[in-house]
mmCIF file of C-alpha atoms and ligand atoms in Angstrom:
data_model
loop_
_atom_site.group_PDB
_atom_site.id
_atom_site.type_symbol
_atom_site.label_atom_id
_atom_site.label_comp_id
_atom_site.label_asym_id
_atom_site.label_seq_id
_atom_site.Cartn_x
_atom_site.Cartn_y
_atom_site.Cartn_z
ATOM 1 C CA MET A 250 157.191 51.519 56.700
ATOM 2 C CA LEU A 251 160.052 53.963 56.046
ATOM 3 C CA ASP A 252 159.591 56.738 53.514
ATOM 4 C CA TYR A 253 161.787 57.323 50.447
ATOM 5 C CA SER A 254 164.185 59.768 52.128
ATOM 6 C CA GLN A 255 164.662 57.494 55.161
ATOM 7 C CA ILE A 256 165.425 54.564 52.866
ATOM 8 C CA GLY A 257 167.808 56.757 50.848
ATOM 9 C CA ALA A 258 169.624 57.758 54.065
ATOM 10 C CA ARG A 259 169.757 54.124 55.175
ATOM 11 C CA LEU A 260 171.246 53.011 51.857
ATOM 12 C CA ASP A 261 173.775 55.914 51.991
ATOM 13 C CA ALA A 262 174.864 54.711 55.432
ATOM 14 C CA LEU A 263 175.165 51.123 54.177
ATOM 15 C CA GLU A 264 177.287 52.310 51.256
ATOM 16 C CA LYS A 265 179.811 53.807 53.671
ATOM 17 C CA LEU A 266 180.378 50.419 55.324
ATOM 18 C CA PRO A 267 183.240 48.356 53.930
ATOM 19 C CA SER A 268 182.315 45.732 51.344
ATOM 20 C CA CYS A 269 183.066 42.136 52.332
ATOM 21 C CA ASN A 270 184.752 41.545 49.010
ATOM 22 C CA SER A 271 187.301 44.243 48.230
ATOM 23 C CA ASN A 272 188.382 42.603 44.949
ATOM 24 C CA ASN A 273 185.009 42.770 43.312
ATOM 25 C CA SER A 274 181.617 44.404 43.588
ATOM 26 C CA ILE A 275 178.205 42.864 43.029
ATOM 27 C CA SER A 276 177.677 44.950 39.874
ATOM 28 C CA LYS A 277 181.061 43.815 38.470
ATOM 29 C CA ALA A 278 180.325 40.180 39.327
ATOM 30 C CA LEU A 279 176.967 40.402 37.542
ATOM 31 C CA GLU A 280 178.663 41.896 34.489
ATOM 32 C CA GLN A 281 181.284 39.140 34.484
ATOM 33 C CA ALA A 282 178.543 36.519 34.624
ATOM 34 C CA GLY A 283 177.047 38.021 31.465
ATOM 35 C CA PHE A 284 174.152 39.989 32.962
ATOM 36 C CA SER A 285 173.665 43.437 31.378
ATOM 37 C CA ARG A 286 172.520 46.466 33.352
ATOM 38 C CA ARG A 287 169.201 46.039 31.581
ATOM 39 C CA ASP A 288 168.894 42.421 32.834
ATOM 40 C CA PHE A 289 169.684 43.601 36.336
ATOM 41 C CA MET A 290 167.109 46.409 36.254
ATOM 42 C CA LYS A 291 164.518 43.982 34.885
ATOM 43 C CA TRP A 292 165.300 41.680 37.798
ATOM 44 C CA ALA A 293 165.018 44.623 40.230
ATOM 45 C CA GLY A 294 161.627 45.468 38.706
ATOM 46 C CA ALA A 295 160.424 41.888 39.172
ATOM 47 C CA MET A 296 161.772 41.823 42.752
ATOM 48 C CA THR A 297 159.971 45.088 43.563
ATOM 49 C CA ALA A 298 156.671 43.621 42.397
ATOM 50 C CA PHE A 299 157.500 40.383 44.217
ATOM 51 C CA LEU A 300 157.947 42.304 47.493
ATOM 52 C CA ALA A 301 154.612 44.045 46.835
ATOM 53 C CA LEU A 302 156.316 47.458 46.699
ATOM 54 C CA PRO A 303 155.285 50.274 44.311
ATOM 55 C CA THR A 304 157.182 50.629 41.010
ATOM 56 C CA SER A 305 158.849 53.802 42.289
ATOM 57 C CA PHE A 306 160.941 51.512 44.561
ATOM 58 C CA VAL A 307 162.747 49.830 41.629
ATOM 59 C CA PRO A 308 165.913 51.997 41.820
ATOM 60 C CA MET A 309 166.084 51.514 45.602
ATOM 61 C CA VAL A 310 165.655 47.745 45.313
ATOM 62 C CA ALA A 311 168.469 47.718 42.716
ATOM 63 C CA ARG A 312 170.676 49.782 45.007
ATOM 64 C CA ALA A 313 169.903 47.607 48.026
ATOM 65 C CA ALA A 314 170.853 44.503 46.006
ATOM 66 C CA GLU A 315 174.172 46.110 45.075
ATOM 67 C CA LEU A 316 174.805 46.823 48.751
ATOM 68 C CA ALA A 317 173.967 43.281 49.895
ATOM 69 C CA ASP A 318 177.651 42.693 50.660
ATOM 70 C CA ARG A 319 177.591 45.315 53.437
ATOM 71 C CA VAL A 320 175.482 43.442 55.988
ATOM 72 C CA PRO A 321 177.205 40.505 57.687
ATOM 73 C CA VAL A 322 175.250 37.260 57.691
ATOM 74 C CA VAL A 323 175.728 34.328 60.037
ATOM 75 C CA TRP A 324 174.067 31.115 58.798
ATOM 76 C CA LEU A 325 173.680 28.235 61.253
ATOM 77 C CA HIS A 326 172.970 24.615 60.367
ATOM 78 C CA MET A 327 171.009 22.678 62.940
ATOM 79 C CA ALA A 328 169.159 19.364 62.406
ATOM 80 C CA GLU A 329 168.190 19.323 58.721
ATOM 81 C CA CYS A 330 169.169 18.171 55.234
ATOM 82 C CA THR A 331 170.860 21.366 53.898
ATOM 83 C CA GLY A 332 168.196 21.508 51.190
ATOM 84 C CA CYS A 333 167.559 25.172 51.971
ATOM 85 C CA SER A 334 171.183 26.126 51.231
ATOM 86 C CA GLU A 335 171.133 23.869 48.182
ATOM 87 C CA SER A 336 168.008 25.601 46.907
ATOM 88 C CA LEU A 337 169.973 28.820 46.807
ATOM 89 C CA LEU A 338 173.373 27.589 45.721
ATOM 90 C CA ARG A 339 172.856 24.747 43.286
ATOM 91 C CA SER A 340 171.393 26.270 40.152
ATOM 92 C CA ASP A 341 173.374 25.044 37.119
ATOM 93 C CA ALA A 342 173.544 28.560 35.677
ATOM 94 C CA PRO A 343 174.056 31.301 38.262
ATOM 95 C CA THR A 344 170.967 33.439 38.615
ATOM 96 C CA ILE A 345 170.997 37.047 39.743
ATOM 97 C CA ASP A 346 169.590 35.821 43.088
ATOM 98 C CA SER A 347 172.344 33.241 43.597
ATOM 99 C CA LEU A 348 175.056 35.715 42.537
ATOM 100 C CA ILE A 349 173.826 38.233 45.052
ATOM 101 C CA PHE A 350 173.811 35.523 47.685
ATOM 102 C CA ASP A 351 177.437 34.706 46.770
ATOM 103 C CA TYR A 352 178.330 38.314 47.514
ATOM 104 C CA ILE A 353 176.443 38.588 50.763
ATOM 105 C CA SER A 354 178.960 38.930 53.548
ATOM 106 C CA LEU A 355 178.669 35.347 54.778
ATOM 107 C CA GLU A 356 180.728 35.453 57.948
ATOM 108 C CA TYR A 357 179.874 31.879 58.837
ATOM 109 C CA HIS A 358 178.145 29.175 56.794
ATOM 110 C CA GLU A 359 179.228 25.590 57.423
ATOM 111 C CA THR A 360 178.471 24.355 53.905
ATOM 112 C CA VAL A 361 180.314 26.995 51.910
ATOM 113 C CA MET A 362 183.080 28.351 54.141
ATOM 114 C CA ALA A 363 186.659 27.181 53.704
ATOM 115 C CA ALA A 364 187.423 27.057 57.433
ATOM 116 C CA ALA A 365 186.993 23.852 59.433
ATOM 117 C CA GLY A 366 187.424 22.647 63.028
ATOM 118 C CA TRP A 367 188.716 25.139 65.610
ATOM 119 C CA GLN A 368 189.103 27.823 62.968
ATOM 120 C CA ALA A 369 185.430 27.570 62.044
ATOM 121 C CA GLU A 370 184.367 27.833 65.683
ATOM 122 C CA ASP A 371 186.608 30.875 66.082
ATOM 123 C CA ASN A 372 185.066 32.451 62.984
ATOM 124 C CA LEU A 373 181.611 32.130 64.476
ATOM 125 C CA ASN A 374 182.576 33.579 67.847
ATOM 126 C CA ASN A 375 184.538 36.402 66.242
ATOM 127 C CA ALA A 376 181.681 37.307 63.896
ATOM 128 C CA ILE A 377 179.183 37.406 66.776
ATOM 129 C CA GLU A 378 181.546 39.589 68.816
ATOM 130 C CA LYS A 379 182.636 41.908 65.995
ATOM 131 C CA TYR A 380 179.171 42.496 64.529
ATOM 132 C CA LYS A 381 177.164 42.458 67.767
ATOM 133 C CA GLY A 382 173.708 43.865 67.062
ATOM 134 C CA ASN A 383 174.430 44.316 63.351
ATOM 135 C CA TYR A 384 174.414 40.899 61.724
ATOM 136 C CA VAL A 385 171.512 39.019 60.207
ATOM 137 C CA LEU A 386 171.208 35.495 61.573
ATOM 138 C CA MET A 387 169.787 32.805 59.314
ATOM 139 C CA VAL A 388 169.058 29.461 60.959
ATOM 140 C CA GLU A 389 168.417 26.307 58.981
ATOM 141 C CA GLY A 390 167.152 23.215 60.818
ATOM 142 C CA GLY A 391 165.258 22.227 63.936
ATOM 143 C CA ILE A 392 166.942 22.351 67.348
ATOM 144 C CA PRO A 393 167.061 19.347 69.723
ATOM 145 C CA THR A 394 166.078 20.473 73.222
ATOM 146 C CA GLY A 395 165.479 19.291 76.780
ATOM 147 C CA ASP A 396 166.895 15.871 77.674
ATOM 148 C CA GLN A 397 167.732 15.417 73.988
ATOM 149 C CA GLU A 398 169.647 18.718 73.653
ATOM 150 C CA ARG A 399 172.937 16.846 73.297
ATOM 151 C CA TYR A 400 171.645 14.967 70.247
ATOM 152 C CA LEU A 401 173.097 17.887 68.303
ATOM 153 C CA THR A 402 176.524 19.217 69.139
ATOM 154 C CA VAL A 403 178.745 21.149 66.761
ATOM 155 C CA GLY A 404 182.554 21.279 66.636
ATOM 156 C CA GLY A 405 185.377 20.180 68.906
ATOM 157 C CA GLN A 406 184.060 22.054 71.955
ATOM 158 C CA ALA A 407 180.781 20.148 71.598
ATOM 159 C CA HIS A 408 178.511 23.124 72.216
ATOM 160 C CA THR A 409 174.926 22.111 71.623
ATOM 161 C CA GLY A 410 172.893 23.458 68.726
ATOM 162 C CA TYR A 411 170.565 24.934 71.343
ATOM 163 C CA GLU A 412 173.370 26.903 73.055
ATOM 164 C CA ILE A 413 174.860 28.095 69.762
ATOM 165 C CA THR A 414 171.528 29.242 68.338
ATOM 166 C CA ARG A 415 170.442 31.037 71.511
ATOM 167 C CA LYS A 416 173.728 32.932 71.728
ATOM 168 C CA ALA A 417 173.660 33.865 68.042
ATOM 169 C CA CYS A 418 170.004 35.003 68.313
ATOM 170 C CA GLU A 419 170.719 37.215 71.327
ATOM 171 C CA ASN A 420 173.204 39.390 69.472
ATOM 172 C CA ALA A 421 171.576 39.488 66.027
ATOM 173 C CA MET A 422 169.995 42.493 64.331
ATOM 174 C CA ALA A 423 167.359 40.206 62.816
ATOM 175 C CA VAL A 424 166.720 36.475 62.793
ATOM 176 C CA LEU A 425 165.374 34.579 59.802
ATOM 177 C CA ALA A 426 164.291 30.960 60.234
ATOM 178 C CA ILE A 427 165.121 29.519 56.813
ATOM 179 C CA GLY A 428 163.067 26.457 55.896
ATOM 180 C CA THR A 429 160.283 24.542 57.592
ATOM 181 C CA CYS A 430 162.635 22.869 60.099
ATOM 182 C CA SER A 431 163.746 26.095 61.773
ATOM 183 C CA SER A 432 160.319 27.689 61.283
ATOM 184 C CA PHE A 433 158.178 24.857 62.617
ATOM 185 C CA GLY A 434 160.420 21.898 63.573
ATOM 186 C CA GLY A 435 160.292 20.055 60.237
ATOM 187 C CA ILE A 436 160.926 16.392 59.623
ATOM 188 C CA GLN A 437 162.852 15.713 62.825
ATOM 189 C CA ALA A 438 159.957 17.133 64.841
ATOM 190 C CA ALA A 439 157.528 14.740 63.117
ATOM 191 C CA ARG A 440 155.830 12.317 65.521
ATOM 192 C CA PRO A 441 157.277 10.941 67.787
ATOM 193 C CA ASN A 442 159.935 13.669 67.590
ATOM 194 C CA PRO A 443 162.729 11.552 69.114
ATOM 195 C CA SER A 444 165.162 14.472 69.404
ATOM 196 C CA ASN A 445 162.562 16.827 70.918
ATOM 197 C CA ALA A 446 163.353 19.205 68.045
ATOM 198 C CA LYS A 447 161.912 22.710 68.267
ATOM 199 C CA PRO A 448 161.713 25.644 65.876
ATOM 200 C CA VAL A 449 163.834 28.745 66.548
ATOM 201 C CA HIS A 450 160.919 30.804 67.866
ATOM 202 C CA LYS A 451 160.460 28.284 70.697
ATOM 203 C CA ILE A 452 163.982 28.710 72.061
ATOM 204 C CA THR A 453 164.417 32.490 72.014
ATOM 205 C CA SER A 454 162.344 35.523 72.835
ATOM 206 C CA LYS A 455 163.712 37.410 69.789
ATOM 207 C CA PRO A 456 161.178 38.191 67.052
ATOM 208 C CA ILE A 457 161.651 35.704 64.212
ATOM 209 C CA ILE A 458 160.782 35.944 60.540
ATOM 210 C CA ASN A 459 159.808 32.468 59.355
ATOM 211 C CA VAL A 460 160.653 31.600 55.744
ATOM 212 C CA PRO A 461 159.243 28.060 55.568
ATOM 213 C CA GLY A 462 159.282 25.589 52.707
ATOM 214 C CA CYS A 463 161.154 22.306 52.460
ATOM 215 C CA PRO A 464 163.044 23.971 50.907
ATOM 216 C CA PRO A 465 161.948 27.591 50.468
ATOM 217 C CA SER A 466 162.595 29.094 47.022
ATOM 218 C CA GLU A 467 165.749 31.122 46.479
ATOM 219 C CA LYS A 468 163.510 34.120 45.704
ATOM 220 C CA ASN A 469 161.849 34.002 49.115
ATOM 221 C CA ILE A 470 165.266 33.914 50.818
ATOM 222 C CA VAL A 471 166.829 36.736 48.784
ATOM 223 C CA GLY A 472 163.586 38.752 48.959
ATOM 224 C CA ASN A 473 163.783 38.746 52.736
ATOM 225 C CA VAL A 474 167.391 39.917 52.676
ATOM 226 C CA LEU A 475 166.408 42.815 50.387
ATOM 227 C CA GLN A 476 163.473 43.669 52.620
ATOM 228 C CA LEU A 477 165.816 43.930 55.631
ATOM 229 C CA LEU A 478 168.380 45.965 53.680
ATOM 230 C CA LEU A 479 165.720 48.448 52.615
ATOM 231 C CA PHE A 480 163.683 48.758 55.789
ATOM 232 C CA LYS A 481 165.730 47.272 58.634
ATOM 233 C CA GLU A 482 162.428 46.228 60.141
ATOM 234 C CA LEU A 483 160.162 43.204 60.093
ATOM 235 C CA PRO A 484 157.777 42.930 57.148
ATOM 236 C CA THR A 485 154.066 42.428 57.777
ATOM 237 C CA LEU A 486 153.760 38.868 59.054
ATOM 238 C CA ASP A 487 150.909 36.368 59.235
ATOM 239 C CA VAL A 488 149.976 34.393 62.379
ATOM 240 C CA TYR A 489 152.861 32.010 61.744
ATOM 241 C CA ASN A 490 155.347 34.889 61.367
ATOM 242 C CA ARG A 491 155.658 34.398 57.625
ATOM 243 C CA PRO A 492 156.048 37.552 55.476
ATOM 244 C CA LYS A 493 152.707 38.233 53.858
ATOM 245 C CA TRP A 494 154.276 39.330 50.586
ATOM 246 C CA ALA A 495 155.438 35.729 50.102
ATOM 247 C CA TYR A 496 152.930 33.630 52.045
ATOM 248 C CA GLY A 497 149.757 35.695 51.719
ATOM 249 C CA LEU A 498 147.974 33.473 49.190
ATOM 250 C CA ARG A 499 147.291 29.770 48.947
ATOM 251 C CA ILE A 500 148.980 27.586 46.332
ATOM 252 C CA HIS A 501 145.460 26.808 45.088
ATOM 253 C CA ASP A 502 144.636 30.501 44.456
ATOM 254 C CA LEU A 503 147.048 30.895 41.536
ATOM 255 C CA CYS A 504 147.548 27.298 40.480
ATOM 256 C CA GLU A 505 147.759 26.681 36.737
ATOM 257 C CA ARG A 506 145.493 23.607 37.173
ATOM 258 C CA ARG A 507 142.799 25.592 38.995
ATOM 259 C CA GLY A 508 140.532 25.737 35.923
ATOM 260 C CA HIS A 509 140.404 21.939 35.992
ATOM 261 C CA PHE A 510 139.566 21.938 39.709
ATOM 262 C CA ASP A 511 136.686 24.332 39.050
ATOM 263 C CA ALA A 512 135.524 22.202 36.124
ATOM 264 C CA GLY A 513 135.678 19.002 38.206
ATOM 265 C CA GLU A 514 138.437 17.498 36.052
ATOM 266 C CA PHE A 515 140.730 15.448 38.276
ATOM 267 C CA VAL A 516 143.625 13.066 37.920
ATOM 268 C CA GLN A 517 142.222 9.849 39.433
ATOM 269 C CA GLU A 518 145.552 8.060 39.595
ATOM 270 C CA PHE A 519 149.107 8.916 38.564
ATOM 271 C CA GLY A 520 149.756 8.195 34.890
ATOM 272 C CA ASP A 521 146.087 8.175 33.783
ATOM 273 C CA GLU A 522 144.545 10.176 30.899
ATOM 274 C CA GLY A 523 143.750 13.077 33.267
ATOM 275 C CA ALA A 524 147.404 13.233 34.316
ATOM 276 C CA LYS A 525 148.429 13.474 30.652
ATOM 277 C CA LYS A 526 145.930 16.299 30.175
ATOM 278 C CA GLY A 527 147.254 18.223 33.186
ATOM 279 C CA TYR A 528 144.070 17.889 35.273
ATOM 280 C CA CYS A 529 143.844 18.936 38.928
ATOM 281 C CA LEU A 530 145.820 16.791 41.400
ATOM 282 C CA TYR A 531 143.464 17.163 44.359
ATOM 283 C CA LYS A 532 142.311 13.538 44.299
ATOM 284 C CA VAL A 533 145.869 12.261 44.291
ATOM 285 C CA GLY A 534 146.569 14.259 47.410
ATOM 286 C CA CYS A 535 147.321 17.867 46.452
ATOM 287 C CA LYS A 536 147.346 20.067 49.578
ATOM 288 C CA GLY A 537 147.385 23.332 47.593
ATOM 289 C CA PRO A 538 144.009 24.412 49.031
ATOM 290 C CA TYR A 539 145.473 24.370 52.572
ATOM 291 C CA THR A 540 148.954 25.739 51.890
ATOM 292 C CA PHE A 541 150.125 29.342 51.921
ATOM 293 C CA ASN A 542 153.125 29.983 49.674
ATOM 294 C CA ASN A 543 153.948 31.615 46.341
ATOM 295 C CA CYS A 544 155.243 28.538 44.427
ATOM 296 C CA SER A 545 152.389 28.686 41.912
ATOM 297 C CA ARG A 546 153.447 32.228 40.981
ATOM 298 C CA GLU A 547 157.233 32.148 41.352
ATOM 299 C CA ARG A 548 158.162 28.475 40.828
ATOM 300 C CA PHE A 549 161.719 27.197 41.436
ATOM 301 C CA ASN A 550 165.041 27.174 39.556
ATOM 302 C CA SER A 551 164.660 30.561 37.872
ATOM 303 C CA HIS A 552 160.953 30.124 37.294
ATOM 304 C CA THR A 553 161.463 26.770 35.496
ATOM 305 C CA SER A 554 159.036 24.480 37.306
ATOM 306 C CA TRP A 555 157.410 23.567 40.619
ATOM 307 C CA PRO A 556 155.884 20.430 42.169
ATOM 308 C CA ILE A 557 152.429 20.722 40.565
ATOM 309 C CA GLN A 558 153.850 21.513 37.123
ATOM 310 C CA ALA A 559 156.019 18.411 37.489
ATOM 311 C CA GLY A 560 152.863 16.332 38.074
ATOM 312 C CA HIS A 561 152.742 15.781 41.848
ATOM 313 C CA GLY A 562 150.403 17.541 44.245
ATOM 314 C CA CYS A 563 151.637 20.078 46.778
ATOM 315 C CA ILE A 564 152.441 18.296 50.067
ATOM 316 C CA GLY A 565 151.996 21.463 52.110
ATOM 317 C CA CYS A 566 155.691 21.829 52.885
ATOM 318 C CA SER A 567 155.435 25.424 54.142
ATOM 319 C CA GLU A 568 152.725 24.694 56.731
ATOM 320 C CA PRO A 569 153.360 23.915 60.431
ATOM 321 C CA ASN A 570 153.759 20.183 61.156
ATOM 322 C CA PHE A 571 153.092 19.232 57.558
ATOM 323 C CA TRP A 572 154.879 15.892 58.039
ATOM 324 C CA ASP A 573 152.109 14.857 60.411
ATOM 325 C CA ASN A 574 149.131 16.976 59.402
ATOM 326 C CA MET A 575 149.280 16.634 55.623
ATOM 327 C CA GLN A 576 149.760 12.859 55.556
ATOM 328 C CA PRO A 577 148.995 10.737 53.587
ATOM 329 C CA PHE A 578 150.578 12.852 50.871
ATOM 330 C CA GLU A 579 148.885 11.090 47.961
ATOM 331 C CA GLU A 580 145.338 11.019 49.307
ATOM 332 C CA PRO A 581 142.899 13.921 49.581
ATOM 333 C CA MET A 582 142.240 15.634 52.901
ATOM 334 C CA ALA A 583 138.453 15.516 52.557
ATOM 335 C CA GLY A 584 137.235 12.783 54.858
ATOM 336 C CA HIS A 585 140.277 13.173 57.121
ATOM 337 C CA LYS A 586 140.006 14.977 60.409
ATOM 338 C CA PHE A 587 142.265 17.944 60.557
ATOM 339 C CA GLY A 588 143.368 20.351 63.285
ATOM 340 C CA THR A 589 142.259 23.944 63.544
ATOM 341 C CA THR A 590 145.656 25.347 62.619
ATOM 342 C CA LEU A 591 145.747 23.709 59.209
ATOM 343 C CA GLY A 592 146.216 26.100 56.359
ATOM 344 C CA LEU A 593 145.225 29.162 58.333
ATOM 345 C CA GLY A 594 148.187 31.302 57.462
ATOM 346 C CA ALA A 595 146.258 34.546 57.214
ATOM 347 C CA ASP A 596 146.291 37.248 59.873
ATOM 348 C CA ASN A 597 144.110 37.115 62.971
ATOM 349 C CA LEU A 598 141.202 38.908 61.391
ATOM 350 C CA SER A 599 141.173 36.885 58.232
ATOM 351 C CA ASP A 600 141.683 33.712 60.269
ATOM 352 C CA LYS A 601 137.940 33.734 60.811
ATOM 353 C CA ILE A 602 137.365 34.433 57.132
ATOM 354 C CA GLY A 603 140.050 31.843 56.361
ATOM 355 C CA ILE A 604 138.072 29.181 58.216
ATOM 356 C CA GLY A 605 135.056 30.162 56.139
ATOM 357 C CA VAL A 606 137.042 29.970 52.931
ATOM 358 C CA LEU A 607 138.474 26.640 53.957
ATOM 359 C CA CYS A 608 134.991 25.318 54.692
ATOM 360 C CA LEU A 609 133.755 26.606 51.346
ATOM 361 C CA THR A 610 136.713 24.942 49.670
ATOM 362 C CA GLY A 611 135.796 21.791 51.556
ATOM 363 C CA VAL A 612 132.240 22.059 50.276
ATOM 364 C CA ALA A 613 133.476 22.670 46.734
ATOM 365 C CA ILE A 614 135.861 19.731 46.999
ATOM 366 C CA ALA A 615 133.134 17.480 48.404
ATOM 367 C CA ALA A 616 130.811 18.559 45.582
ATOM 368 C CA HIS A 617 133.502 17.817 43.021
ATOM 369 C CA ALA A 618 134.138 14.463 44.617
ATOM 370 C CA VAL A 619 130.433 13.568 44.458
ATOM 371 C CA ILE A 620 130.062 14.741 40.850
ATOM 372 C CA ALA A 621 133.250 12.954 39.874
ATOM 373 C CA SER A 622 132.154 9.694 41.538
ATOM 374 C CA ILE A 623 128.751 9.866 39.791
ATOM 375 C CA GLN A 624 130.656 10.430 36.567
ATOM 376 C CA LYS A 625 132.960 7.523 37.314
ATOM 377 C CA ASN A 626 130.015 5.225 38.109
ATOM 378 C CA LYS A 627 128.374 6.250 34.841
ATOM 379 C CA ASP A 628 131.617 5.434 33.003
HETATM 380 FE FE1 FSX B 296 166.076 20.364 54.351
HETATM 381 FE FE2 FSX B 296 166.619 23.024 55.328
HETATM 382 FE FE3 FSX B 296 163.605 20.724 54.529
HETATM 383 FE FE4 FSX B 296 164.569 21.423 56.660
HETATM 384 O O1 FSX B 296 165.366 22.593 54.598
HETATM 385 S S1 FSX B 296 164.790 21.155 52.686
HETATM 386 S S2 FSX B 296 164.738 19.264 55.839
HETATM 387 S S3 FSX B 296 163.088 22.599 55.612
HETATM 388 O O2 FSX B 296 165.956 22.766 57.115
HETATM 389 O O3 FSX B 296 167.572 21.630 54.630
HETATM 390 FE FE1 SF4 B 297 146.222 23.107 41.791
HETATM 391 FE FE2 SF4 B 297 146.207 21.399 43.781
HETATM 392 FE FE3 SF4 B 297 144.372 23.317 43.703
HETATM 393 FE FE4 SF4 B 297 144.297 21.276 41.986
HETATM 394 S S1 SF4 B 297 144.003 21.157 44.240
HETATM 395 S S2 SF4 B 297 144.037 23.439 41.493
HETATM 396 S S3 SF4 B 297 146.465 20.890 41.585
HETATM 397 S S4 SF4 B 297 146.545 23.592 43.965
HETATM 398 FE FE1 F3S B 298 156.057 23.002 49.018
HETATM 399 FE FE2 F3S B 298 153.681 22.883 47.993
HETATM 400 FE FE3 F3S B 298 155.368 24.680 47.163
HETATM 401 S S1 F3S B 298 154.949 21.161 48.536
HETATM 402 S S2 F3S B 298 157.300 23.666 47.337
HETATM 403 S S3 F3S B 298 154.475 24.545 49.188
HETATM 404 S S4 F3S B 298 153.936 23.562 45.908
#
C-alpha cells in the first residue's frame, strides 16, 4: 500500500488534471444539494472506516472524493437488467455517494448519456483512444460468447458485446466488474445458460476487481472508485477477486437476527408469529451463512434497509452461480448437496478454515433444526 506522501503526490497530480465539469465542482454541487462541510467530513470519516483505512486517512479520502471528476470512467452494459446502475442512481434524495457518482467523469454510460446511435459509438471509441491506459472501465452484465457471441450486439455497427468489452479492457487502467452478472455470469449464465454468458474475467487476461451483488450497494461501487483514486492499485482481494474490505465477512456474521439464530428462534413460515417477532430466517431459506458481503452492516438506500430487515432471507446474490447453487431460495440449504465453492469467499489460507467454519455452521444449523423440530413436535 502507498504511504501518506505517495498518496499526497498522487492526489496533487490528479488535481492538476482538468475537471470533467468546468461549470461546477463536487464540493459546490454538495453545497447546492444542502450538504454542509461537516456532513461531508462525517461521510468521509464513515467511508474511511468502511474501506478499513486508519482514521488518519479521513482528509485524504475527502480529497480523493472531491477529485473523483478527474478520472475518466467508461461504463459498459452487457446482458443484464441495469439494476446495478439503478442502485447507484435512483435514490429519491441524492446521497453524497450518488452526487459523487454524478460528478465522476462518465465518458460513456448508455443509461445516462445524452448521445445515441452513431454519436454514442463515436463517444466510446474516442474515449478509449483519448484516455488510453488512464480510464477506469466498469462493466455491468454477463457477456455472450462462442457460437452465441452474436446474441448481444450493440449499436448500428453491430459489434458484439464480447468484442467491445475485450477492446475496452485492453486499454483500461483498471477494470471493475460491477454486479454479479459481470463478476460471475449472473442470471443469464444460470443453467442451461442459453447465451453461453461469461463473466468479464473469463474473456480477458486483465486483472479484474469483482464487485458482485444483484445489485451491489452504491457504497461498494463508490468505495472501489475511492480506493482506486487513492492507491491506483488493486485492493486486497479474496479468491473470487472481491475486495476484502467489502466482502470479507459473511452476512450471517453481523446479522441483526443472529441472536435469534443462536437461541434457536426461527421463522417457520412467512407471516407467522416468529416473523412478527423478527426471528431468524434460516428455515425459510436465508443463505446468509454462506454469503460474503457487507449488507448486514451497510444496508441499502442510505442505510435504510436490506433484504433481511425487510423480512426475506438473503438469497446469496453476491456468490458465484447463486441462481443455481442457492436454489430453492425459500428452503434451507441443510439437507441439500452443495458444491465446494459455495460460500468460500475467504483467501486461500482461510479457505481451509472457511470449510471448517462452514461445517461448524452446518452442525449448528442441524442442531437448531433438531431442537426446533423437537420443540415443534412438543407444541
Ligand atoms: Fe441486474 Fe447489473 Fe443483477 Fe446483473 O446487476 S441487478 S441482473 S447483477 O448486472 O443490472
Ligand atoms: Fe441472519 Fe440469515 Fe443468519 Fe438468520 S440465517 S442470523 S436471518 S443471516
Ligand atoms: Fe444479496 Fe444477500 Fe445482500 S441477497 S443484497 S447478499 S443480503
